[in-house]
Short mmCIF file of C-alpha atoms and ligand atoms in Angstrom, two decimals:
data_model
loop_
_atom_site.label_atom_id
_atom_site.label_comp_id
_atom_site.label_asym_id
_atom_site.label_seq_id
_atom_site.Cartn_x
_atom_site.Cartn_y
_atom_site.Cartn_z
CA UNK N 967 0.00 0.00 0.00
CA UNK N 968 1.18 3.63 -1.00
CA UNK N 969 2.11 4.85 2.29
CA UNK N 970 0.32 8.28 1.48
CA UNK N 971 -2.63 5.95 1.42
CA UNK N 972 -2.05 5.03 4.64
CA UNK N 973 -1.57 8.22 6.07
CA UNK N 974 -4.21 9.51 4.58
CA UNK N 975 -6.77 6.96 6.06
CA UNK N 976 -5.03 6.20 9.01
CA UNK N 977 -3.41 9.51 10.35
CA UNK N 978 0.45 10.29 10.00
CA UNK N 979 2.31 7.66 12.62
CA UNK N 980 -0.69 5.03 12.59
CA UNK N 981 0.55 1.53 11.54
CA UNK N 982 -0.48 0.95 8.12
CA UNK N 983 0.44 -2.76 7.36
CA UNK N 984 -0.93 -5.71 9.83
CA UNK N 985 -0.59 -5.96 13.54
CA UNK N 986 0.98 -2.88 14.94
CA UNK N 987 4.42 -4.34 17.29
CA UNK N 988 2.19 -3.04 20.31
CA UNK N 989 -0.68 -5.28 19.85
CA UNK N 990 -2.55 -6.88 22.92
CA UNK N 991 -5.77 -8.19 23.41
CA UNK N 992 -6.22 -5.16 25.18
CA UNK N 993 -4.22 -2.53 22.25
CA UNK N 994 -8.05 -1.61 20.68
CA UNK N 995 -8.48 0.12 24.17
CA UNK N 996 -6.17 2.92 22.46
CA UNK N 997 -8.43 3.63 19.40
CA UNK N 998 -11.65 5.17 19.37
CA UNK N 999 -14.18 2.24 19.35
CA UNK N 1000 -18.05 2.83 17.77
CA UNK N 1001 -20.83 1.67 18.59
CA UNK N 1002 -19.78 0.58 22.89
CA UNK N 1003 -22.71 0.78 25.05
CA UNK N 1004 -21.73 3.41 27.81
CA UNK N 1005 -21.65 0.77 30.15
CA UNK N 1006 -22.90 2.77 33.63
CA UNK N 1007 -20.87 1.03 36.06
CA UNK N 1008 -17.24 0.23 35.89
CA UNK N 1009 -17.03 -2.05 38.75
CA UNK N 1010 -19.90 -4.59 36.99
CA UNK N 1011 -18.14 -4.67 33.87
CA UNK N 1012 -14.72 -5.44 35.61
CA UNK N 1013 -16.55 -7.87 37.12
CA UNK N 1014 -18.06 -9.77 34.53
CA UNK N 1015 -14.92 -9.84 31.86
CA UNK N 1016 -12.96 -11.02 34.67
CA UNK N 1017 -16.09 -13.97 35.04
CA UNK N 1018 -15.50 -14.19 31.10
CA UNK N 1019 -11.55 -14.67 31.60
CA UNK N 1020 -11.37 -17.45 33.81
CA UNK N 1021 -14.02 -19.35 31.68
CA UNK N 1022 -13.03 -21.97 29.31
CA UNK N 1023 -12.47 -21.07 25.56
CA UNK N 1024 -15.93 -21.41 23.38
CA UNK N 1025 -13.59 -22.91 20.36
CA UNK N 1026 -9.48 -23.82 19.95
CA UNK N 1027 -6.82 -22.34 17.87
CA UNK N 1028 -6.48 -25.62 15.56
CA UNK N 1029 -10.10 -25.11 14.97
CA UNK N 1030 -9.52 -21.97 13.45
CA UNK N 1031 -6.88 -22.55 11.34
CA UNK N 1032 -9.33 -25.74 9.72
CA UNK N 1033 -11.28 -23.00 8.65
CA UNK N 1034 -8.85 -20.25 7.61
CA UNK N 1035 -7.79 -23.53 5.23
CA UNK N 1036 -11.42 -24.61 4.09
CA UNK N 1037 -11.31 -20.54 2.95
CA UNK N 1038 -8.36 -20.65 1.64
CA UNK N 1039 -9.80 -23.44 -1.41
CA UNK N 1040 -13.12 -21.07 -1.85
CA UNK N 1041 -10.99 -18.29 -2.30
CA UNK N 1042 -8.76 -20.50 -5.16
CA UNK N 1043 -12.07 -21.19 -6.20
CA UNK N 1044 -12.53 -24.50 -5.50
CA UNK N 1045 -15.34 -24.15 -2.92
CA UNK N 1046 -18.19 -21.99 -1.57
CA UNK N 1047 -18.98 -20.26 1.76
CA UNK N 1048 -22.70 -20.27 3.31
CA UNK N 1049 -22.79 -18.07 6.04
CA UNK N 1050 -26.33 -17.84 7.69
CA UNK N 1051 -28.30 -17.23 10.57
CA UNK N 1052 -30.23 -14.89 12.86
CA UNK N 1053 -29.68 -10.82 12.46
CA UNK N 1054 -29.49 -11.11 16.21
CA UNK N 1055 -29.86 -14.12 18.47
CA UNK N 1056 -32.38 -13.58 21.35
CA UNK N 1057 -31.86 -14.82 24.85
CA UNK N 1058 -36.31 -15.52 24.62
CA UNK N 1059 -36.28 -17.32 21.43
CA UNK N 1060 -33.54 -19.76 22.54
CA UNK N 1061 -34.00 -23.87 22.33
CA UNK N 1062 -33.07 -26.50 20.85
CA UNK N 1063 -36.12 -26.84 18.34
CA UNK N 1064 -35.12 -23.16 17.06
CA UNK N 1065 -31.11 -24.38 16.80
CA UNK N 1066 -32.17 -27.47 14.50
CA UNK N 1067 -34.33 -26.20 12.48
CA UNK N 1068 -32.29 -23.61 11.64
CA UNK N 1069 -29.64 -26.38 11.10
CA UNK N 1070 -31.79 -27.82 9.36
CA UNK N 1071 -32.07 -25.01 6.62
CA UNK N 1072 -28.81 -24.07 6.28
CA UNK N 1073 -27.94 -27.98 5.43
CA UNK N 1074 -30.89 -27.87 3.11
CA UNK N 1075 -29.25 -25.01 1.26
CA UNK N 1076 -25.91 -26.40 1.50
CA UNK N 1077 -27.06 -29.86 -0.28
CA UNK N 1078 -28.62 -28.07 -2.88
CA UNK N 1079 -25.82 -25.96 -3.52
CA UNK N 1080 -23.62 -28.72 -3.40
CA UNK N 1081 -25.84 -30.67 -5.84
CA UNK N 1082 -26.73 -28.39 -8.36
CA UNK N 1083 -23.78 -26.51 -8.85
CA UNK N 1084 -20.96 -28.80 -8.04
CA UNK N 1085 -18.95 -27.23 -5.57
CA UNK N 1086 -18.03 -28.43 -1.55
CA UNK N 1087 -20.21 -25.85 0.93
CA UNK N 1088 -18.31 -24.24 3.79
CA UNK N 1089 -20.27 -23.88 6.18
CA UNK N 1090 -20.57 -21.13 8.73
CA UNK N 1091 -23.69 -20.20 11.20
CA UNK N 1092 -24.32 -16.57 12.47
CA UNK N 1093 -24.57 -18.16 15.85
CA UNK N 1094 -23.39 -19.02 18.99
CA UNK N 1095 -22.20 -15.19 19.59
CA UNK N 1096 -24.41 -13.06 17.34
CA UNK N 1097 -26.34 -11.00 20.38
CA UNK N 1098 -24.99 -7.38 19.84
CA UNK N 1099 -25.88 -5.34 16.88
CA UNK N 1100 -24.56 -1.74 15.72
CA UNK N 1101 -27.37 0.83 15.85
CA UNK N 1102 -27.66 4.12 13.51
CA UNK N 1103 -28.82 6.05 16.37
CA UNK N 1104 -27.26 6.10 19.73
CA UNK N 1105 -30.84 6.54 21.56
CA UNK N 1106 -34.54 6.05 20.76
CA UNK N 1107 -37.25 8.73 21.44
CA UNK N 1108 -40.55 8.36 22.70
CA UNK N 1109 -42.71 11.10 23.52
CA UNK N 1110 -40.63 12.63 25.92
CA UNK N 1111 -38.30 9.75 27.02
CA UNK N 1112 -35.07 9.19 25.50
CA UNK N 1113 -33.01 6.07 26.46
CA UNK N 1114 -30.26 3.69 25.46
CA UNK N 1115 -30.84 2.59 21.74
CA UNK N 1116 -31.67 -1.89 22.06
CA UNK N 1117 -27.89 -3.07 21.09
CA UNK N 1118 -29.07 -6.89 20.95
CA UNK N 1119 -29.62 -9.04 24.52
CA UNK N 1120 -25.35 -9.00 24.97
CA UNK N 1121 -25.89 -5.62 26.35
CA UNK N 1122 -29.56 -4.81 27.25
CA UNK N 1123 -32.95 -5.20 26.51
CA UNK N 1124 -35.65 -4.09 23.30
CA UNK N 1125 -38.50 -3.20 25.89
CA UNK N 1126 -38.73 0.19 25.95
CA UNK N 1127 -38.42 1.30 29.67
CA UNK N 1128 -35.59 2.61 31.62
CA UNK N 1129 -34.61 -0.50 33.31
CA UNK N 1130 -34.35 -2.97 30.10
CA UNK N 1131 -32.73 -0.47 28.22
CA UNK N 1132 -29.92 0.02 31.02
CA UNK N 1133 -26.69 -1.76 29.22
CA UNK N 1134 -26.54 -4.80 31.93
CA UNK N 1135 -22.29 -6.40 31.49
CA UNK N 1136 -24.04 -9.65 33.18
CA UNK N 1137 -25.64 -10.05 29.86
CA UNK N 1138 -22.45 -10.32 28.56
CA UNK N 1139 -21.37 -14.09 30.95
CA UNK N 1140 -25.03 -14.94 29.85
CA UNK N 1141 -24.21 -14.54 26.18
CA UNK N 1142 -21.46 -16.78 26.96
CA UNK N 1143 -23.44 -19.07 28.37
CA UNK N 1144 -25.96 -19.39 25.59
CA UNK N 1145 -22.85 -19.76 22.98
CA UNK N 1146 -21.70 -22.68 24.48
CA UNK N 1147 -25.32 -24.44 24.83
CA UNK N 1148 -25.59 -23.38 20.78
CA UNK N 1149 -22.12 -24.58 20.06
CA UNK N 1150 -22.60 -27.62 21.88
CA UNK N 1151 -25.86 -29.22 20.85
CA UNK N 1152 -24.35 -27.72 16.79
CA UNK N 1153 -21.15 -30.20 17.65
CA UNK N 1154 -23.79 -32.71 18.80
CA UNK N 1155 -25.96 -32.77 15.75
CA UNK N 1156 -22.98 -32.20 13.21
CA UNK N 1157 -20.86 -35.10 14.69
CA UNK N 1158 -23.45 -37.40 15.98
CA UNK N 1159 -25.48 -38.59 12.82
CA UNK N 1160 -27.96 -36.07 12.24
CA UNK N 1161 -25.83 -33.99 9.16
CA UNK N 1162 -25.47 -37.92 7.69
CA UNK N 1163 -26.78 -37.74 4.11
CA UNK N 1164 -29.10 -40.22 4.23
CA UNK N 1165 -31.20 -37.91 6.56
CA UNK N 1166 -31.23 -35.59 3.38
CA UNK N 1167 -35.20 -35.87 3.91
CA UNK N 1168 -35.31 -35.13 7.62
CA UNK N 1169 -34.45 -32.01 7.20
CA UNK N 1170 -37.34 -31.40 5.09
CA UNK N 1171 -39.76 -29.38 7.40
CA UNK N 1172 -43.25 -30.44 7.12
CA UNK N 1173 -44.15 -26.65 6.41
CA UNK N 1174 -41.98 -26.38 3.61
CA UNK N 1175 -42.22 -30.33 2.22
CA UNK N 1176 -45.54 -29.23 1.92
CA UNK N 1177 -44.78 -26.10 -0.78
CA UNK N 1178 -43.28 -25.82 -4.49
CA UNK N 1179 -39.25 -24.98 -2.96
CA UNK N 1180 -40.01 -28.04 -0.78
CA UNK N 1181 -40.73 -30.64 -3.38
CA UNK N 1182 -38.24 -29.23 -5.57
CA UNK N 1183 -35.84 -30.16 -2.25
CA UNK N 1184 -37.70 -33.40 -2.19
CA UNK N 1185 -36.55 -34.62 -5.88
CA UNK N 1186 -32.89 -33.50 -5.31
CA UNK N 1187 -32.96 -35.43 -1.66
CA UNK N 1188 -34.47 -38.51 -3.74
CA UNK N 1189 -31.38 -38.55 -6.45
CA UNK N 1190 -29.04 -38.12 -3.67
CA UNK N 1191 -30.72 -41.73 -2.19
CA UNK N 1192 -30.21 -43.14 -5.57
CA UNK N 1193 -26.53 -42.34 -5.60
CA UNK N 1194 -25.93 -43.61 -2.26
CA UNK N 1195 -27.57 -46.61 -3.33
CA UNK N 1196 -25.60 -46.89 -6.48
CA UNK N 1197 -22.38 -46.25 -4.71
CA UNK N 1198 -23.34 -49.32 -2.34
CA UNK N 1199 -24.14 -51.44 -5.27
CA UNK N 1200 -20.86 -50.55 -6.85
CA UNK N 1201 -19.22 -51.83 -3.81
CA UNK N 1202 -18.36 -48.63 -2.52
CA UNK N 1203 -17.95 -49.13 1.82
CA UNK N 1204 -20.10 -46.16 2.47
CA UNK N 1205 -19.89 -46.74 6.37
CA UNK N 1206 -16.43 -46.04 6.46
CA UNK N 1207 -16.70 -42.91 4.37
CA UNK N 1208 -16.96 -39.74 7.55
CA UNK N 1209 -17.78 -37.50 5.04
CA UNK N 1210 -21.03 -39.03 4.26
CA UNK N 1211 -21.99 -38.82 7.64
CA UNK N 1212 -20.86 -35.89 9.43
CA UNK N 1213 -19.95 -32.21 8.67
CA UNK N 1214 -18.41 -29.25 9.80
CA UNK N 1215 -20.15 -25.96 10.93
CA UNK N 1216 -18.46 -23.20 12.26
CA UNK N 1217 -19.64 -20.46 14.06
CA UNK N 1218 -19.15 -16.74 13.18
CA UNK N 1219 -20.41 -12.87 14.69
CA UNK N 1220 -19.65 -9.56 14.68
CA UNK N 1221 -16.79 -8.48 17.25
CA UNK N 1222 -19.07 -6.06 18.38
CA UNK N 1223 -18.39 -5.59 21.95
CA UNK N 1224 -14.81 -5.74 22.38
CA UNK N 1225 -14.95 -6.41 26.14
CA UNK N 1226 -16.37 -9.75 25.47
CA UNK N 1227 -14.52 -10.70 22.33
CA UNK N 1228 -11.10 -9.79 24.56
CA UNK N 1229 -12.33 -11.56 27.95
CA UNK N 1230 -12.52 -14.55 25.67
CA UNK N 1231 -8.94 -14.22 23.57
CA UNK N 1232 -6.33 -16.57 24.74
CA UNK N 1233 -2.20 -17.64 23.94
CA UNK N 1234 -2.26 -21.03 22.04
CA UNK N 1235 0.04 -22.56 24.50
CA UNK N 1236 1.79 -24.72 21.69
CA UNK N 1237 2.20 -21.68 19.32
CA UNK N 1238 1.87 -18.81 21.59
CA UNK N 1239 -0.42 -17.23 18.55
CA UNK N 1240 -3.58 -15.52 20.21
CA UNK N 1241 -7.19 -16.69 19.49
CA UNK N 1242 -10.32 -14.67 19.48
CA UNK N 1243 -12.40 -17.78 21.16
CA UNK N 1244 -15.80 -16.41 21.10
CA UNK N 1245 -16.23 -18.13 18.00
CA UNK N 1246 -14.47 -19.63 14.71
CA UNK N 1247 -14.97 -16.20 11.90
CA UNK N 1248 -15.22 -12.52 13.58
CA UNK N 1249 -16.23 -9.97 11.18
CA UNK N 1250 -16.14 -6.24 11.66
CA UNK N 1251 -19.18 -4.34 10.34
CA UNK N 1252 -20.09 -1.21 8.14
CA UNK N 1253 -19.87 0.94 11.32
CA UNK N 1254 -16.97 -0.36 12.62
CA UNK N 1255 -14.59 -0.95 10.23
CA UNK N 1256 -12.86 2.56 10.34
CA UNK N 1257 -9.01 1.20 9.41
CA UNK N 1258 -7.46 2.94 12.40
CA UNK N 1259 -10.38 2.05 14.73
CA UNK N 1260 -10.71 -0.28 17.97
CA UNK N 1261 -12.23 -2.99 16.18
CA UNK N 1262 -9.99 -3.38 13.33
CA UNK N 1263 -6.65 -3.19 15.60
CA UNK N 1264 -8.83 -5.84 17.31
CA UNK N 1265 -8.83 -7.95 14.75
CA UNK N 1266 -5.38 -7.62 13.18
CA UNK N 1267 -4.12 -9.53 16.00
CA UNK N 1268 -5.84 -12.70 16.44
CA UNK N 1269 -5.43 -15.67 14.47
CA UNK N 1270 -9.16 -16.43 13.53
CA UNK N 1271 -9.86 -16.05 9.88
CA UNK N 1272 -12.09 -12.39 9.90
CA UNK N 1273 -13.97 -10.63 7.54
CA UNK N 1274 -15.16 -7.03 6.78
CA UNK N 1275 -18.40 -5.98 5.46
CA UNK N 1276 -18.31 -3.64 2.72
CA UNK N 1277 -21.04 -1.03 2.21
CA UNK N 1278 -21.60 1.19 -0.97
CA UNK N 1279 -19.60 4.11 -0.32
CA UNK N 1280 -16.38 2.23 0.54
CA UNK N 1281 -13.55 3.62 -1.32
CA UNK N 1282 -11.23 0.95 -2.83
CA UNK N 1283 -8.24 2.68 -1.20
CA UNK N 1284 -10.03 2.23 2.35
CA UNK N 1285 -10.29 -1.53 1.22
CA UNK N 1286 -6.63 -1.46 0.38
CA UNK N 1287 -5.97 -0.29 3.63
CA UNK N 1288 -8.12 -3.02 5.26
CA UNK N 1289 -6.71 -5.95 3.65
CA UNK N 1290 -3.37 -4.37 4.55
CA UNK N 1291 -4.18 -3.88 8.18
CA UNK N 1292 -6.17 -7.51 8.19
CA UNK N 1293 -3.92 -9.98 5.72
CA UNK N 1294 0.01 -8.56 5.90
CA UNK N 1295 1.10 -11.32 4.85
CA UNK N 1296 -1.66 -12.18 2.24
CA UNK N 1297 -2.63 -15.22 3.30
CA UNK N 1298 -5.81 -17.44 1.78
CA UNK N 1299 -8.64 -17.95 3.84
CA UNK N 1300 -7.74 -15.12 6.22
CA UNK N 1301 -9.87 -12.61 4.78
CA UNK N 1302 -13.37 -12.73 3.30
CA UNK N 1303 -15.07 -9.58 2.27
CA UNK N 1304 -18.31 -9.44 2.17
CA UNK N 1305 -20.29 -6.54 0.29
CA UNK N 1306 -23.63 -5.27 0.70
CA UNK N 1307 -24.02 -2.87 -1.73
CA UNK N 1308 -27.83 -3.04 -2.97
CA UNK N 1309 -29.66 -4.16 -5.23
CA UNK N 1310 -28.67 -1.35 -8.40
CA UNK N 1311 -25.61 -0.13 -6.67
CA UNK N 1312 -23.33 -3.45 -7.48
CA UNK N 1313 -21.98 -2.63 -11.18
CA UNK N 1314 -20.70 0.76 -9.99
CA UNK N 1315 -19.29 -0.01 -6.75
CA UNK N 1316 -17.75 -3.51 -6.80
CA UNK N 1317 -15.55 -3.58 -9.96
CA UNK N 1318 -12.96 -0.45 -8.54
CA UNK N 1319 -12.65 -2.88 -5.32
CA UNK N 1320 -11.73 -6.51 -7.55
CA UNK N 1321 -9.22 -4.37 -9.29
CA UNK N 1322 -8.14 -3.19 -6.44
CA UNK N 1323 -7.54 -5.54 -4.47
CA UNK N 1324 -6.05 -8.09 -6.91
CA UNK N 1325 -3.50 -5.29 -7.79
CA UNK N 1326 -2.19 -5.31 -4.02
CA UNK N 1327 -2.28 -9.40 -4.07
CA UNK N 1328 -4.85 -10.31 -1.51
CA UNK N 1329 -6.19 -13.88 -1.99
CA UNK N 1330 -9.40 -12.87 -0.07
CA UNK N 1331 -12.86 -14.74 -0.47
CA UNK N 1332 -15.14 -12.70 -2.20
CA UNK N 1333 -18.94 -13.12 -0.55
CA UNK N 1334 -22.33 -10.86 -0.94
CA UNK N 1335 -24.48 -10.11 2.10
CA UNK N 1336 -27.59 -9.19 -0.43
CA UNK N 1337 -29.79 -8.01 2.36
CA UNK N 1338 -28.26 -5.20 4.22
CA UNK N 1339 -28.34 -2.62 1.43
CA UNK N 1340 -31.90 -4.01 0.83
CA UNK N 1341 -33.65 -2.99 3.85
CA UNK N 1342 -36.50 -0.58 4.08
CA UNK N 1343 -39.64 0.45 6.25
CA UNK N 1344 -43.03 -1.22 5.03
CA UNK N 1345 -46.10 1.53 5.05
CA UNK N 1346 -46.83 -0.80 8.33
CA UNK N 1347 -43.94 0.66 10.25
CA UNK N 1348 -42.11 -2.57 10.18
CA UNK N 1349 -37.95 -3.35 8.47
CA UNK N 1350 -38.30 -5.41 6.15
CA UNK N 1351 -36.68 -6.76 2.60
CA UNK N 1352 -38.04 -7.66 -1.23
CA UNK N 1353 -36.60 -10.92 -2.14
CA UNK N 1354 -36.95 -10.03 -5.63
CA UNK N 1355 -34.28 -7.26 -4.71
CA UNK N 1356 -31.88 -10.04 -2.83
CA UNK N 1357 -32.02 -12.43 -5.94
CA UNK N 1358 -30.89 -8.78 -8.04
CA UNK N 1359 -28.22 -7.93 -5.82
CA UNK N 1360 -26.93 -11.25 -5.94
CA UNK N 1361 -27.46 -11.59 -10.05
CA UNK N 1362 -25.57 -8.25 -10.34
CA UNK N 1363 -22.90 -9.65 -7.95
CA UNK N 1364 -22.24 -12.90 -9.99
CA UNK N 1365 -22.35 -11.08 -13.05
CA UNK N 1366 -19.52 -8.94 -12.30
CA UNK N 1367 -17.47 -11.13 -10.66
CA UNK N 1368 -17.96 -13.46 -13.77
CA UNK N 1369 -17.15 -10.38 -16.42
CA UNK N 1370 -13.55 -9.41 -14.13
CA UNK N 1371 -13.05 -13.34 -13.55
CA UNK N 1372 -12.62 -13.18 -9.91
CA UNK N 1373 -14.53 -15.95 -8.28
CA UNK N 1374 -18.22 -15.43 -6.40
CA UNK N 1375 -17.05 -17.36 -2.99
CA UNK N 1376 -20.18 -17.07 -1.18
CA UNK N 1377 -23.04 -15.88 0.32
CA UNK N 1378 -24.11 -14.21 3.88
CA UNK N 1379 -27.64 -14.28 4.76
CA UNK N 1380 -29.97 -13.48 7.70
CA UNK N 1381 -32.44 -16.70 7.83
CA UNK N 1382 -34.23 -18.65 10.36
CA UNK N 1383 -35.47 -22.40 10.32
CA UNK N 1384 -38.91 -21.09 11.61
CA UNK N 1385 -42.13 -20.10 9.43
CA UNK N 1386 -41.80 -16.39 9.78
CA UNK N 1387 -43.29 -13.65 7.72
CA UNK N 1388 -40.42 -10.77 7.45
CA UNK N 1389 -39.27 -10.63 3.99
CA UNK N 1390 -41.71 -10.14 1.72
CA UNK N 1391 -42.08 -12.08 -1.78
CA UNK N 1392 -40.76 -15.80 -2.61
CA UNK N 1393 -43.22 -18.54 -3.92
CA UNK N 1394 -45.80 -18.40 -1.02
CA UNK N 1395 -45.91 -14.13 -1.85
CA UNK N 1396 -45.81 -12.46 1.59
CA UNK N 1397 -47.07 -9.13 0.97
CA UNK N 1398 -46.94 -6.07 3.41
CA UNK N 1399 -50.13 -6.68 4.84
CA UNK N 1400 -48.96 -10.27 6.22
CA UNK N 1401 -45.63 -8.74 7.38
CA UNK N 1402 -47.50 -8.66 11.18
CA UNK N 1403 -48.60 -12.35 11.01
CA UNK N 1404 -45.25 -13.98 12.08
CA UNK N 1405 -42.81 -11.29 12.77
CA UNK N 1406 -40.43 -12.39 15.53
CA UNK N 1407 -37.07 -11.41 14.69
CA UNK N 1408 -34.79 -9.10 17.36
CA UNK N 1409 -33.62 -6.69 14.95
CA UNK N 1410 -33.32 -7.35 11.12
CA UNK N 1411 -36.02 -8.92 8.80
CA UNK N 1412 -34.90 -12.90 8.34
CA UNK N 1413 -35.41 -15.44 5.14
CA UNK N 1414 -38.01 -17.85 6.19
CA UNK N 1415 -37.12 -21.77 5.59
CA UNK N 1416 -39.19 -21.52 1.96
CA UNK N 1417 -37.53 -18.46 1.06
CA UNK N 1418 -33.86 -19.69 2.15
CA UNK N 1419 -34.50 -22.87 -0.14
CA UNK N 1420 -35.58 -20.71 -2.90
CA UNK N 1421 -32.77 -18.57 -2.40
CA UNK N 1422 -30.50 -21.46 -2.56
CA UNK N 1423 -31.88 -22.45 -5.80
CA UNK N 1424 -31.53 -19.07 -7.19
CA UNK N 1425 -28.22 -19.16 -6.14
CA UNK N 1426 -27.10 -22.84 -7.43
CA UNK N 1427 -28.40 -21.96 -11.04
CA UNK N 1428 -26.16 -18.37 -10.66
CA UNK N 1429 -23.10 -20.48 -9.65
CA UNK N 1430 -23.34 -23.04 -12.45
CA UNK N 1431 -23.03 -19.93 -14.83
C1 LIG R 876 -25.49 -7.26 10.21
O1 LIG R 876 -24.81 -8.08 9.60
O2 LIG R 876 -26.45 -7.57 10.94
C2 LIG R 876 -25.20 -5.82 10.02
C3 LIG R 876 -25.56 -4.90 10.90
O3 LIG R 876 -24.58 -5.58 8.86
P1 LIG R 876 -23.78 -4.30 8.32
O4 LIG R 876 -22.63 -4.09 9.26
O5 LIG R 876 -23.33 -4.76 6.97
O6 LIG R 876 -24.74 -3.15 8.27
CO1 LIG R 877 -28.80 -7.58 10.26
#
């Protein structure tokens, strides 16, 4: 990077390339860090990040470095990242029917992805440690009360009265908590028989078996059978293959709240590298990425492979900086970028960043988060998002990573397993009156299972070109 680059973004003396030689777990407490809650006693936050310190890591270095190498082949191409899940996890809508069936769609989408287009499926769950969100406005106003703005159940709560509203560090050992309950029954149904192909059917909700997206699931679940059966025939010890049986998931959020994410980084004893262990992918978001920021220095640091979304007015020397700052030493699978440009805005804003980037030599995994730039206010007062609009951003996405030959490594999508009415569109047409039939979601407007699978068949027909 041009070092008048650097100074430009990052201020004359800031470190411009990777890890500055200072760096800590601690070193973000330097930079100015957006989007904190203003936390209204010192003593309980002490408190609970030293509770958080002396607990035992969510995931392990090695772990981490599996994935950074699982990236590393989408970003040569050879595979494709799915990362789903909740806008926000809720400390209410927590249970294990809510973690399957959300399991359930994201394997649903991975199969058919898988099938249809060819390529292996990374992948990774917004879960497990998604519970803070960035907010555009610091507080909310009713009438003449004016609190706290809701920054997910990590830090307070989305009633709107003085005492929920209060940012609460305790919520921050409890998000902890429910991590490792998530991450624990995920390892449990991953590694214990329930990801085994020939349950391809099982995870066929009887909601969605029931509609157009689901039968269309149904046929691809029934050639999968045949194969299996085929491969038997052919002698083929299917039994011994693991593949067939289990998978990997990892688990990914925004390092939001950088108390949390640096009560729970730790010194690989074997390597001494340090590990954000709150969960296996960090990401910073469009409000936090600033280059010489808390969140990024965060970041630069720990081994975990990290990502950075990418709104439309990012300048492609600010993403020069970023991959910089974030992958020194240019390394596959360490960093994904993920834009969210909307739907119309794609053409114009992603092509400066490819060249970009591929001029400074950073192997990164290319991804689209098509519903961020796609969100708007129904006439009902509720957030929601066209999936017509999703399926454009993501058309527009492919298409211009197809024209400049880079390759389209993946999606990032806000979804839940349940029968929800937030998006509006798909085959079942959820229109803006319906919006307030089913609308459960903490904080963004989520796919519903039918729309996820139609999005995933959208999606497999765009990757096979
Ligand atoms: C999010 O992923 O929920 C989010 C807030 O995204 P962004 O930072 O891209 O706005
Ligand atoms: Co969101």
């Amino acid at each position: 990077m041009p070092d008048d680059v650097a100074d430009e973004i990052l201020g004359p003396g800031a470190d411009g390339e990777g890890t500055s030689a200072s760096w800590s777990a601690s070193s973000w407490r330097r930079r100015a860090a957006a989007q904190q809650p203003q936390w209204p006693d010192e003593e309980e936050l002490k408190h609970a990040v030293s509770t958080l310190a002396a607990l035992p890591p969510l995931v392990i270095a090695s772990e981490t470095r599996s994935l950074t190498a699982a990236l590393a082949a989408v970003a040569r191409g050879e595979a494709f990242l799915l990362q789903a899940g909740d806008c926000a996890e809720s400390f209410r809508e927590f249970g294990a029917d809510h973690i399957r069936d959300k399991l359930k769609v994201v394997l649903q989408m991975a199969v058919t992805l898988t099938y249809a287009a060819g390529v292996p499926v990374v992948k990774v769950g917004r879960i497990a440690g998604q519970f803070a969100k960035p907010r555009t406005a610091a507080v909310e106003r009713v009438g003449d009360l004016e609190l706290e703005a809701f920054r997910g159940h990590m830090v307070n709560d989305e009633a709107f009265d003085v005492q929920a509203r209060r940012p609460d560090p305790a919520r921050l050992v409890s998000a902890y908590h429910q991590a490792a309950a998530t991450l624990n029954l995920l390892r449990a149904f991953t590694k214990g028989g329930f990801a085994d192909l020939s349950h391809v059917h099982k995870w066929n909700q009887e909601f969605v078996a029931s509609s157009s997206e689901g039968r269309r699931y149904e046929r691809i679940a029934k050639e999968i059978d045949r194969a299996l059966r085929f491969m038997a025939a052919c002698g083929i010890d299917l039994q011994s293959e693991e593949s067939l049986h289990e998978t990997d998931f990892w688990t990914s959020h925004e390092a939001l709240i950088l108390h949390y994410e640096e009560a729970l980084t730790r010194q690989d004893s074997l390597t001494g590298d340090w590990v954000d262990t709150s969960g296996h992918l960090l990401w910073v978001g469009e409000r936090t990425r600033q280059p010489d920021g808390a969140h990024v220095e965060f970041l630069s640091g720990v081994i975990n492979p990290v990502a950075v979304k990418l709104g439309p007015t990012v300048t492609p020397d600010e993403v020069a900086v970023l991959c910089a700052r974030l992958d020194p030493e240019r390394t596959p699978g360490r960093l994904t970028l993920i834009t969210r440009m909307g739907a119309g805005s794609v053409a114009d804003a992603l092509p400066p960043l490819v060249e970009r980037v591929r001029e400074a030599g950073h192997p990164v995994v290319w991804a689209c988060d098509p519903m961020h730039g796609n969100t708007f206010t129904s006439e009902g007062g509720r957030k929601t998002r066209r999936l017509g609009d999703i399926v454009s951003e993501l058309r527009e996405w492919f298409g211009v990573h197809r024209e400049l030959g880079s390759w389209p490594g993946g999606v990032h999508v806000e979804l839940t397993g349940d029968d929800v009415t937030e998006c509006l569109g798909g085959a079942e047409e959820i229109m803006e009156g319906d919006l307030a039939q089913r609308y459960t979601t903490a904080c963004d407007p989520r796919l519903n299972a039918r729309q996820s699978l139609d999005l995933a068949f959208d999606v497999a027909e765009l990757l096979r070109g």
